CSV table of C-alpha atoms in Angstrom, one decimal:
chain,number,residue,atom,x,y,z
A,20,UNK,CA,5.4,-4.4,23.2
A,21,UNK,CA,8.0,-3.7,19.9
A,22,UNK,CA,11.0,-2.2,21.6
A,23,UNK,CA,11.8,0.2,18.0
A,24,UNK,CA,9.9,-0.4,15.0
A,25,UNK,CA,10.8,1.0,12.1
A,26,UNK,CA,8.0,0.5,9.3
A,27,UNK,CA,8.2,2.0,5.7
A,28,UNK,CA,4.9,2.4,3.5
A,29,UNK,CA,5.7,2.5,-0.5
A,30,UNK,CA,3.3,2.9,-2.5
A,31,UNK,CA,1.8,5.8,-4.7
A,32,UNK,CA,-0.7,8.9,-4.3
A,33,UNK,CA,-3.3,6.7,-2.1
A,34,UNK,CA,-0.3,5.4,0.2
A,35,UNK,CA,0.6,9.1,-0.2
A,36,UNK,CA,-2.6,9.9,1.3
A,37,UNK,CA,-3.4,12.9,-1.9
A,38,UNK,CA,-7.1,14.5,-1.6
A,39,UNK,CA,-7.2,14.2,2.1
A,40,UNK,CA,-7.9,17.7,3.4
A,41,UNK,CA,-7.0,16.2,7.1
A,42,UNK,CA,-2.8,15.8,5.6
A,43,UNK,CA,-3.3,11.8,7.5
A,44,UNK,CA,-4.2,9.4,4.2
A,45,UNK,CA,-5.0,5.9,5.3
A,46,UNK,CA,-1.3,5.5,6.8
A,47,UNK,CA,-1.3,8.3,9.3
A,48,UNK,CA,-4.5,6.6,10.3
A,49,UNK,CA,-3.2,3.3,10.7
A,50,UNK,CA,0.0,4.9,12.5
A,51,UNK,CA,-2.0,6.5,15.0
A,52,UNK,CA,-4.0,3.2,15.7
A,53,UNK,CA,-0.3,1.9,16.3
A,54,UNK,CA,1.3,4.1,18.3
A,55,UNK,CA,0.8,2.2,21.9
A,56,UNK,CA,2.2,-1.2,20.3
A,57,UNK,CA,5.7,-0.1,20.0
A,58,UNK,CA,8.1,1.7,22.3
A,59,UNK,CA,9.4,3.6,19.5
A,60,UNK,CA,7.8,3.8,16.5
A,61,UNK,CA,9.3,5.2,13.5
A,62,UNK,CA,7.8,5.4,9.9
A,63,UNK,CA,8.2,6.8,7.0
A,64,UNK,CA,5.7,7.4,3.7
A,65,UNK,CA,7.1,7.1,0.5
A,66,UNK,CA,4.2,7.4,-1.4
A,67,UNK,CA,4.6,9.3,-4.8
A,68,UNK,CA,2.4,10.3,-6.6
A,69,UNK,CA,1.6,8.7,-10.3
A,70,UNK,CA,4.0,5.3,-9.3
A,71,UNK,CA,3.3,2.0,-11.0
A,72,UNK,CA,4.8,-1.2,-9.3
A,73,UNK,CA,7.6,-0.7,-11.9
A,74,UNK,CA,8.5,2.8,-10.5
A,75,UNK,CA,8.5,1.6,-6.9
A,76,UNK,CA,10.4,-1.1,-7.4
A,77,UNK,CA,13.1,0.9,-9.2
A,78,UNK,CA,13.3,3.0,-6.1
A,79,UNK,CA,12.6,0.9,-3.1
A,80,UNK,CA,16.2,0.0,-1.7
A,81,UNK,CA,17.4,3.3,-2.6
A,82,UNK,CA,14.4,4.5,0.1
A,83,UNK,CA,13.7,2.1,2.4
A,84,UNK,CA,16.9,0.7,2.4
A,85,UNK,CA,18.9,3.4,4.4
A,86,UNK,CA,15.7,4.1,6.5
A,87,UNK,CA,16.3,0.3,8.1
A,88,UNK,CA,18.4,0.4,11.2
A,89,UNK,CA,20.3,-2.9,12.2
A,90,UNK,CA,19.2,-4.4,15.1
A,91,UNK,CA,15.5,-2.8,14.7
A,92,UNK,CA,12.3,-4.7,13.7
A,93,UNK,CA,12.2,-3.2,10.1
A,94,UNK,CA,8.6,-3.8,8.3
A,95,UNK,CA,7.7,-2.9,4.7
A,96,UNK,CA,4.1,-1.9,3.7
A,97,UNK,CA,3.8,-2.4,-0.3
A,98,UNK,CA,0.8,-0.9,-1.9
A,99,UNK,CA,0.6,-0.7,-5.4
A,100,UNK,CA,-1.3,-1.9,-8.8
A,101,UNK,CA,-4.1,1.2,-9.0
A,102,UNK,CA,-1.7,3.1,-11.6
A,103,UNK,CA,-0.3,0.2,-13.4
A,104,UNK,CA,-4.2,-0.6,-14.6
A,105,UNK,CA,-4.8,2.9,-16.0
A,106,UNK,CA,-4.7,2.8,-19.7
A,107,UNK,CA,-2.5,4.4,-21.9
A,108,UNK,CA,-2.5,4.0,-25.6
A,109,UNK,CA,-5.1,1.5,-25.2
A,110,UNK,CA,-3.6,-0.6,-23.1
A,111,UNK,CA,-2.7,-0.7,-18.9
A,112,UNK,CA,0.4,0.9,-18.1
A,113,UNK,CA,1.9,-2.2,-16.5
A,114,UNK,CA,1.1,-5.8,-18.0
A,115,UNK,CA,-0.7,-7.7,-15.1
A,116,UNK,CA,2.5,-10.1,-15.2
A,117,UNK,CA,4.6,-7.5,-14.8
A,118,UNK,CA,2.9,-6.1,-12.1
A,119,UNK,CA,3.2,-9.3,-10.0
A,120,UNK,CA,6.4,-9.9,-10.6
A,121,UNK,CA,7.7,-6.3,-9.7
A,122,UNK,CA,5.6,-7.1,-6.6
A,123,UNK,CA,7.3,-10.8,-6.0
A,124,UNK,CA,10.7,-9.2,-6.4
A,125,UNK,CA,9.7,-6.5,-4.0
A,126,UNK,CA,8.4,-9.3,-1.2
A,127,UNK,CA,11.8,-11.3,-2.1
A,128,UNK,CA,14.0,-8.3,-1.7
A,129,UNK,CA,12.2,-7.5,1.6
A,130,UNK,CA,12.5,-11.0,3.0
A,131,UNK,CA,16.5,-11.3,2.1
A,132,UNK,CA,16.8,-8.0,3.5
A,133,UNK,CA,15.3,-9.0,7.2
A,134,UNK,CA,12.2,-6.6,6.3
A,135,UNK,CA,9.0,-8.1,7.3
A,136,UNK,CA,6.7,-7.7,4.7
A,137,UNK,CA,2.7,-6.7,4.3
A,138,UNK,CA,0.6,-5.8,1.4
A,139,UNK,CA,-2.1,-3.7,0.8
A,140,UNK,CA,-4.1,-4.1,-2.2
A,141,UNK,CA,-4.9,-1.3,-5.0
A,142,UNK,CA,-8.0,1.1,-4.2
A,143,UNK,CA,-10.3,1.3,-6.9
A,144,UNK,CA,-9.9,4.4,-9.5
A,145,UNK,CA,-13.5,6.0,-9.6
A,146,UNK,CA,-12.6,7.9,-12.9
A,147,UNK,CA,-11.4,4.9,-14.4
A,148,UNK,CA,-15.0,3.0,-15.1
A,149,UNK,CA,-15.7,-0.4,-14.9
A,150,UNK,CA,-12.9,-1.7,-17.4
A,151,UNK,CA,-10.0,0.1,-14.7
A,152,UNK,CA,-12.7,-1.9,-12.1
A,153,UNK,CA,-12.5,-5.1,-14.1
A,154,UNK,CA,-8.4,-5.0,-14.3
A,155,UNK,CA,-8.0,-4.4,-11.0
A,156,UNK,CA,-10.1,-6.9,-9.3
A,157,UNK,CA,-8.3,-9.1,-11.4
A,158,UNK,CA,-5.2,-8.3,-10.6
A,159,UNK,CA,-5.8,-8.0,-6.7
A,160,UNK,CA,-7.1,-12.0,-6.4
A,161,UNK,CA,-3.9,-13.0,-8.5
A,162,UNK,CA,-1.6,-10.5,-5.4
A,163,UNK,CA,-3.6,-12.1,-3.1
A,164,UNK,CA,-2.6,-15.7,-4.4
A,165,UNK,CA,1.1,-14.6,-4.7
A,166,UNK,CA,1.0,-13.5,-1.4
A,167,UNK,CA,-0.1,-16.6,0.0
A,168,UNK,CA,2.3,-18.5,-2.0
A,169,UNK,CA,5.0,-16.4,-0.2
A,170,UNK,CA,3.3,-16.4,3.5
A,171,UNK,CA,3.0,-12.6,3.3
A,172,UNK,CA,-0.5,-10.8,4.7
A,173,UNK,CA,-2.5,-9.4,2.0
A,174,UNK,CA,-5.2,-6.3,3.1
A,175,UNK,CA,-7.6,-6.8,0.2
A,176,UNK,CA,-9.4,-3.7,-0.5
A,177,UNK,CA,-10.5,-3.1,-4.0
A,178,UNK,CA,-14.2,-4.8,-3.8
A,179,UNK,CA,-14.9,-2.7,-0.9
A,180,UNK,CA,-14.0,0.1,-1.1
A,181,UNK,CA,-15.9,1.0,-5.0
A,182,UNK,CA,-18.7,-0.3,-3.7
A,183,UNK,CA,-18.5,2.1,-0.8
A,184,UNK,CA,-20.9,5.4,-0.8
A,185,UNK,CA,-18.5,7.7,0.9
A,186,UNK,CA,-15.0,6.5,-1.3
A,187,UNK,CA,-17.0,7.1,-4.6
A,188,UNK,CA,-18.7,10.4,-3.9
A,189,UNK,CA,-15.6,12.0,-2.4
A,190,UNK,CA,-13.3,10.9,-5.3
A,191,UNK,CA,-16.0,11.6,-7.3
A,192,UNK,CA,-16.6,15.0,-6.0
A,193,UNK,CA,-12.7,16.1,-6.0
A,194,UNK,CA,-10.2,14.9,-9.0
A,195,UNK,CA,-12.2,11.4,-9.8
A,196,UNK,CA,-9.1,9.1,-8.2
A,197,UNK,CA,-8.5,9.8,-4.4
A,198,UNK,CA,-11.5,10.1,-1.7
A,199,UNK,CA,-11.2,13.1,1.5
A,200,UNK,CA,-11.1,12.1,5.3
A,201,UNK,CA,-14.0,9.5,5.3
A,202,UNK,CA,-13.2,7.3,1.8
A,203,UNK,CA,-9.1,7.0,4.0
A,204,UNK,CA,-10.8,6.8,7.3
A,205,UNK,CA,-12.5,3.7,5.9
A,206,UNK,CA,-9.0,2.1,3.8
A,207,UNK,CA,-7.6,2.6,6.9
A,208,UNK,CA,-10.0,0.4,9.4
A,209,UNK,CA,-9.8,-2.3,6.6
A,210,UNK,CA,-6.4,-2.4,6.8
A,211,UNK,CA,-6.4,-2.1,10.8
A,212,UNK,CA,-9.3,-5.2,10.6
A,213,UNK,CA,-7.2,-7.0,7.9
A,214,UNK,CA,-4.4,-8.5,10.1
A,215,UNK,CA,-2.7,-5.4,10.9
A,216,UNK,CA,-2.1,-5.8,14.6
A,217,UNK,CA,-1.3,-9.9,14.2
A,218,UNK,CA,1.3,-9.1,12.1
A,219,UNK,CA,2.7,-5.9,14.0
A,220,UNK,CA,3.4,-8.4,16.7
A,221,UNK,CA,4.3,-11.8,15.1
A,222,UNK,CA,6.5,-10.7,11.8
A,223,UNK,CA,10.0,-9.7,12.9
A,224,UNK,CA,8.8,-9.2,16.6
């Protein structure tokens, strides 16, 4: 068992957990699936709303830095690339490049910093049609790839979850983007399926 685990989720409105009427999003899930592996168990969501990879790099160390304690097993939970492949003006709102290196520079800053690190790959936009579809699928195998390049686990979600029933009617049926209880009950066991638990208790432990 962890003795005090300290594990910060950045990300944006789906790391947030926005549309779910339950308050829990996929993290609160995922917590509560945790909660026996660690003595003390301390998170923190920093999900914000409308964040590209760009905007959560700018603030990570600012956050998560002063929520590490020394001495602690301090993790870091990135989850990001749905806004940066929203178009605006024609084109996405983060260049694919740029979106994997904001995320290599947030796995490097991690790794100097003692943080063990784990990503979580973009859910699928339901209002943004098959192009926002296309771009992100795209940009989730090339995260993947840099993720293994850097020995960092990497939850990949994106195929799944548009193809899922439940996560398109309920983003569908509330503001076209973010699913209720069932679309982040379902994020959640793919993340708790993806590795989760192996890396709870190798990383940093």
């Amino acid at each position: 068992m962890i003795k005090d685990l300290r594990i910060c989720f950045i990300g944006d409105s789906f790391t947030q957990g926005v549309g779910d009427p339950e308050f829990r999003g996929w993290v609160g899930r995922v917590l509560q699936a945790t909660d026996g592996d660690a003595a003390e168990l301390t998170a923190f969501n920093l999900g914000v709303r409308r964040n590209t990879s760009a905007d959560v790099l700018a603030r990570c160390w600012a956050e998560a830095g002063v929520r590490a304690l020394p001495g602690a097993d301090n993790r870091l939970v990135v989850s990001v690339g749905s806004n940066d492949a929203v178009l605006e003006d024609g084109r996405p709102r983060v260049a694919p490049d740029r979106s994997l290196e904001n995320l290599a520079a947030l796995l490097d800053g991690a790794r100097e910093r003692g943080l063990g690190g784990l990503v979580v790959g973009p859910p699928p936009v339901v209002r943004g049609g098959a192009g926002h579809l296309e771009r992100l699928l795209e940009l989730a195998g090339r995260t993947a790839a840099l993720c293994a390049a850097r020995g960092v686990p990497f939850v990949d979600v994106t195929a799944v979850l548009a193809a899922d029933p439940v996560w398109v009617a309920e983003a569908g049926g509330g503001d076209g983007a973010h699913p209720g209880a069932g679309g982040y009950r379902l994020l959640a066991d793919l993340v708790l399926a993806g590795g989760w638990r192996e890396w709870l208790l190798g990383a940093g432990a």
